[in-house]
Amino acid sequence: MSEICTKCGLPKELCVCETIAKESQKIIVKLVKKKFNKISTVVEGIDEREINLRELAKKLKSQFACGGTAKEGRIELQGDHKQKVKDILVQTGFAPETIEVQ
Ligand SMILES: [Zn+2]
């Protein structure tokens, strides 16, 4: 028995909901300064109803071997990964034109 998508009712391996969603996001990547002058990379604008934010955060964290959090459509990664985040997101299936690096 395979998992069924709650949105389209198809088995997960046939479902393209997340693929479509990934092409229609408006993602912003930027750096923010945290306490004690620490830098974090913020990825925001991800629609949590359509994208598995936790999975994505997990992937980014393992790619950069850094800590981070994911909540309310926003992923925060410790350190400056601004230049590489876009590549990883594109590899994951997001369309390059949906990602704006500030
Ligand atoms: Zn689906």
Coordinates of N, CA and C and ligand atoms in Angstrom, one line a residue:
M1 N 0.8 -1.2 0.0 CA 0.0 0.0 0.0 C 0.9 1.2 0.0
S2 N 0.7 2.1 -1.0 CA 1.4 3.3 -1.0 C 0.6 4.5 -0.4
E3 N 1.3 5.5 0.0 CA 0.7 6.7 0.6 C -0.1 7.4 -0.5
I4 N -1.2 8.0 0.0 CA -2.1 8.7 -0.9 C -2.0 10.2 -0.7
C5 N -1.9 11.0 -1.7 CA -1.8 12.5 -1.6 C -3.2 13.0 -1.2
T6 N -3.2 13.8 -0.1 CA -4.5 14.3 0.4 C -5.1 15.3 -0.5
K7 N -4.3 15.9 -1.4 CA -4.7 17.0 -2.3 C -5.4 16.5 -3.6
C8 N -4.7 15.5 -4.2 CA -5.2 15.1 -5.5 C -5.8 13.6 -5.5
G9 N -5.5 12.9 -4.4 CA -6.0 11.6 -4.2 C -5.2 10.5 -4.9
L10 N -4.1 10.9 -5.6 CA -3.3 9.9 -6.3 C -2.2 9.3 -5.3
P11 N -1.7 8.1 -5.6 CA -0.6 7.6 -4.8 C 0.6 8.6 -4.9
K12 N 1.3 8.7 -3.9 CA 2.4 9.7 -3.8 C 3.4 9.6 -5.0
E13 N 3.6 8.4 -5.5 CA 4.6 8.3 -6.6 C 4.0 8.8 -8.0
L14 N 2.7 9.0 -8.1 CA 2.1 9.5 -9.3 C 1.8 11.0 -9.1
C15 N 1.7 11.4 -7.9 CA 1.3 12.8 -7.6 C 2.3 13.8 -8.0
V16 N 1.8 14.9 -8.6 CA 2.8 16.0 -9.0 C 2.5 17.3 -8.3
C17 N 1.6 17.2 -7.3 CA 1.2 18.5 -6.6 C 2.5 19.2 -6.1
E18 N 3.4 18.5 -5.5 CA 4.6 19.2 -5.0 C 5.5 19.8 -6.1
T19 N 5.5 19.0 -7.2 CA 6.3 19.5 -8.3 C 5.7 20.8 -8.9
I20 N 4.4 20.8 -9.0 CA 3.7 22.0 -9.5 C 3.9 23.2 -8.5
A21 N 3.8 22.9 -7.3 CA 3.9 23.9 -6.2 C 5.3 24.5 -6.2
K22 N 6.3 23.6 -6.5 CA 7.7 24.1 -6.5 C 8.0 25.1 -7.6
E23 N 7.2 25.0 -8.7 CA 7.4 25.9 -9.8 C 6.6 27.2 -9.6
S24 N 5.8 27.3 -8.6 CA 5.0 28.5 -8.5 C 5.2 29.2 -7.2
Q25 N 6.3 29.0 -6.5 CA 6.6 29.7 -5.3 C 7.2 31.0 -5.6
K26 N 7.3 31.8 -4.5 CA 8.0 33.1 -4.7 C 9.0 33.1 -3.5
I27 N 10.2 32.6 -3.7 CA 11.1 32.4 -2.6 C 12.1 33.5 -2.5
I28 N 12.3 34.0 -1.3 CA 13.3 35.0 -1.0 C 14.4 34.4 -0.1
V29 N 15.7 34.6 -0.6 CA 16.8 34.2 0.2 C 17.5 35.4 0.7
K30 N 17.7 35.5 2.0 CA 18.5 36.7 2.5 C 19.2 36.4 3.7
L31 N 20.1 37.3 4.1 CA 20.9 37.1 5.3 C 20.3 38.0 6.4
V32 N 20.3 37.5 7.6 CA 19.9 38.4 8.7 C 21.0 38.3 9.8
K33 N 21.1 39.4 10.5 CA 22.1 39.4 11.5 C 21.4 39.1 12.8
K34 N 21.9 38.1 13.5 CA 21.3 37.7 14.8 C 22.1 38.3 16.0
K35 N 21.7 37.9 17.1 CA 22.4 38.3 18.3 C 23.9 38.0 18.2
F36 N 24.7 38.8 18.9 CA 26.2 38.5 18.9 C 26.8 38.5 17.6
N37 N 26.2 39.3 16.6 CA 26.8 39.4 15.3 C 26.8 38.1 14.5
K38 N 26.0 37.2 14.9 CA 25.9 35.9 14.1 C 25.0 36.1 12.9
I39 N 25.4 35.5 11.8 CA 24.7 35.6 10.5 C 23.8 34.3 10.3
S40 N 22.6 34.6 9.9 CA 21.8 33.4 9.5 C 21.3 33.6 8.1
T41 N 21.1 32.6 7.4 CA 20.5 32.6 6.0 C 19.0 32.3 6.2
V42 N 18.2 33.2 5.7 CA 16.7 33.0 5.8 C 16.2 32.7 4.4
V43 N 15.4 31.6 4.3 CA 14.7 31.3 3.1 C 13.2 31.4 3.4
E44 N 12.5 32.4 2.8 CA 11.1 32.6 3.1 C 10.2 32.7 1.9
G45 N 8.9 32.6 2.1 CA 8.0 32.7 1.0 C 7.5 31.3 0.6
I46 N 8.0 30.3 1.3 CA 7.6 28.9 0.9 C 6.2 28.6 1.5
D47 N 5.4 28.1 0.6 CA 4.0 27.8 1.0 C 4.0 26.4 1.7
E48 N 3.8 26.5 3.0 CA 3.9 25.3 3.8 C 2.8 24.3 3.6
R49 N 1.7 24.8 3.0 CA 0.6 23.9 2.7 C 0.9 23.0 1.5
E50 N 1.9 23.5 0.7 CA 2.2 22.7 -0.5 C 3.6 22.1 -0.5
I51 N 4.5 22.6 0.3 CA 5.8 22.1 0.4 C 6.1 21.6 1.8
N52 N 6.8 20.5 1.8 CA 7.1 19.9 3.1 C 8.4 20.7 3.7
L53 N 8.1 21.7 4.5 CA 9.1 22.6 5.0 C 10.2 21.9 5.8
R54 N 9.7 21.0 6.6 CA 10.7 20.3 7.5 C 11.6 19.4 6.7
E55 N 11.1 18.8 5.7 CA 12.0 17.9 4.8 C 13.0 18.8 4.1
L56 N 12.5 20.0 3.6 CA 13.4 20.9 2.9 C 14.5 21.4 3.8
A57 N 14.1 21.8 5.0 CA 15.0 22.3 6.0 C 16.1 21.2 6.3
K58 N 15.6 20.0 6.5 CA 16.5 18.9 6.8 C 17.6 18.7 5.7
K59 N 17.1 18.8 4.5 CA 18.0 18.7 3.4 C 19.0 19.8 3.3
L60 N 18.6 21.0 3.5 CA 19.5 22.1 3.5 C 20.5 22.1 4.6
K61 N 20.0 21.7 5.8 CA 20.9 21.6 7.0 C 22.0 20.5 6.7
S62 N 21.6 19.4 6.1 CA 22.6 18.4 5.9 C 23.6 18.8 4.8
Q63 N 23.1 19.5 3.8 CA 24.0 20.0 2.7 C 25.1 20.9 3.3
F64 N 24.6 21.8 4.2 CA 25.6 22.8 4.7 C 26.2 22.4 6.0
A65 N 25.7 21.2 6.5 CA 26.2 20.8 7.8 C 26.1 21.9 8.9
C66 N 24.9 22.5 8.9 CA 24.7 23.5 9.9 C 23.4 23.3 10.6
G67 N 23.2 24.1 11.7 CA 21.9 24.0 12.4 C 20.9 24.9 11.8
G68 N 19.6 24.8 12.2 CA 18.6 25.7 11.6 C 17.2 25.3 12.1
T69 N 16.3 26.2 11.8 CA 14.9 26.0 12.2 C 14.0 26.1 11.0
A70 N 12.8 25.5 11.1 CA 11.8 25.7 10.0 C 10.5 25.9 10.7
K71 N 9.9 27.1 10.4 CA 8.5 27.3 10.8 C 7.9 28.5 10.1
E72 N 6.5 28.4 10.0 CA 5.7 29.4 9.4 C 6.3 29.8 8.0
G73 N 6.6 28.8 7.2 CA 7.0 29.1 5.8 C 8.4 29.7 5.7
R74 N 9.1 29.6 6.7 CA 10.4 30.2 6.8 C 11.5 29.3 7.3
I75 N 12.6 29.2 6.6 CA 13.7 28.3 7.1 C 14.9 29.2 7.4
E76 N 15.4 29.0 8.6 CA 16.5 29.8 9.0 C 17.7 28.8 9.2
L77 N 18.8 29.2 8.5 CA 20.0 28.3 8.6 C 21.2 29.1 9.2
Q78 N 21.9 28.5 10.1 CA 23.0 29.2 10.8 C 24.1 29.4 9.8
G79 N 24.7 30.6 9.7 CA 25.8 30.9 8.8 C 25.3 31.5 7.5
D80 N 26.3 31.9 6.7 CA 26.1 32.5 5.4 C 26.1 31.5 4.3
H81 N 24.9 31.1 3.8 CA 24.9 30.1 2.7 C 24.1 30.7 1.5
K82 N 24.0 32.0 1.5 CA 23.2 32.7 0.5 C 23.5 32.3 -0.9
Q83 N 24.8 32.1 -1.2 CA 25.1 31.8 -2.6 C 24.8 30.4 -3.0
K84 N 24.8 29.5 -2.1 CA 24.6 28.1 -2.4 C 23.2 27.6 -2.3
V85 N 22.4 28.3 -1.4 CA 21.0 27.9 -1.2 C 20.2 27.8 -2.5
K86 N 20.4 28.7 -3.4 CA 19.7 28.7 -4.6 C 20.0 27.4 -5.4
D87 N 21.2 27.1 -5.5 CA 21.6 25.8 -6.3 C 20.9 24.6 -5.7
I88 N 20.9 24.5 -4.4 CA 20.3 23.4 -3.7 C 18.8 23.4 -4.0
L89 N 18.2 24.5 -3.9 CA 16.8 24.6 -4.1 C 16.4 24.2 -5.5
V90 N 17.2 24.6 -6.5 CA 17.0 24.3 -7.9 C 17.2 22.7 -8.1
Q91 N 18.2 22.2 -7.4 CA 18.4 20.7 -7.5 C 17.2 20.0 -6.9
T92 N 16.6 20.6 -5.9 CA 15.4 20.0 -5.3 C 14.2 20.0 -6.1
G93 N 14.2 20.9 -7.1 CA 13.1 20.9 -8.0 C 12.4 22.3 -8.2
F94 N 12.9 23.3 -7.4 CA 12.3 24.6 -7.5 C 12.8 25.3 -8.8
A95 N 12.0 26.1 -9.4 CA 12.4 26.8 -10.6 C 13.3 27.9 -10.3
P96 N 14.4 28.1 -11.0 CA 15.3 29.2 -10.7 C 14.7 30.6 -10.6
E97 N 13.7 30.8 -11.5 CA 13.1 32.1 -11.6 C 12.2 32.4 -10.4
T98 N 11.9 31.4 -9.6 CA 11.0 31.6 -8.4 C 11.8 32.0 -7.2
I99 N 13.2 32.0 -7.3 CA 14.0 32.2 -6.2 C 14.8 33.5 -6.4
E100 N 14.6 34.4 -5.4 CA 15.2 35.7 -5.5 C 16.2 35.8 -4.3
V101 N 17.5 36.0 -4.7 CA 18.6 36.1 -3.7 C 18.8 37.6 -3.5
Q102 N 18.6 38.0 -2.3 CA 18.7 39.4 -2.0 C 20.1 39.8 -1.5
Ligands
ZN1 ZN -1.1 15.2 -5.1

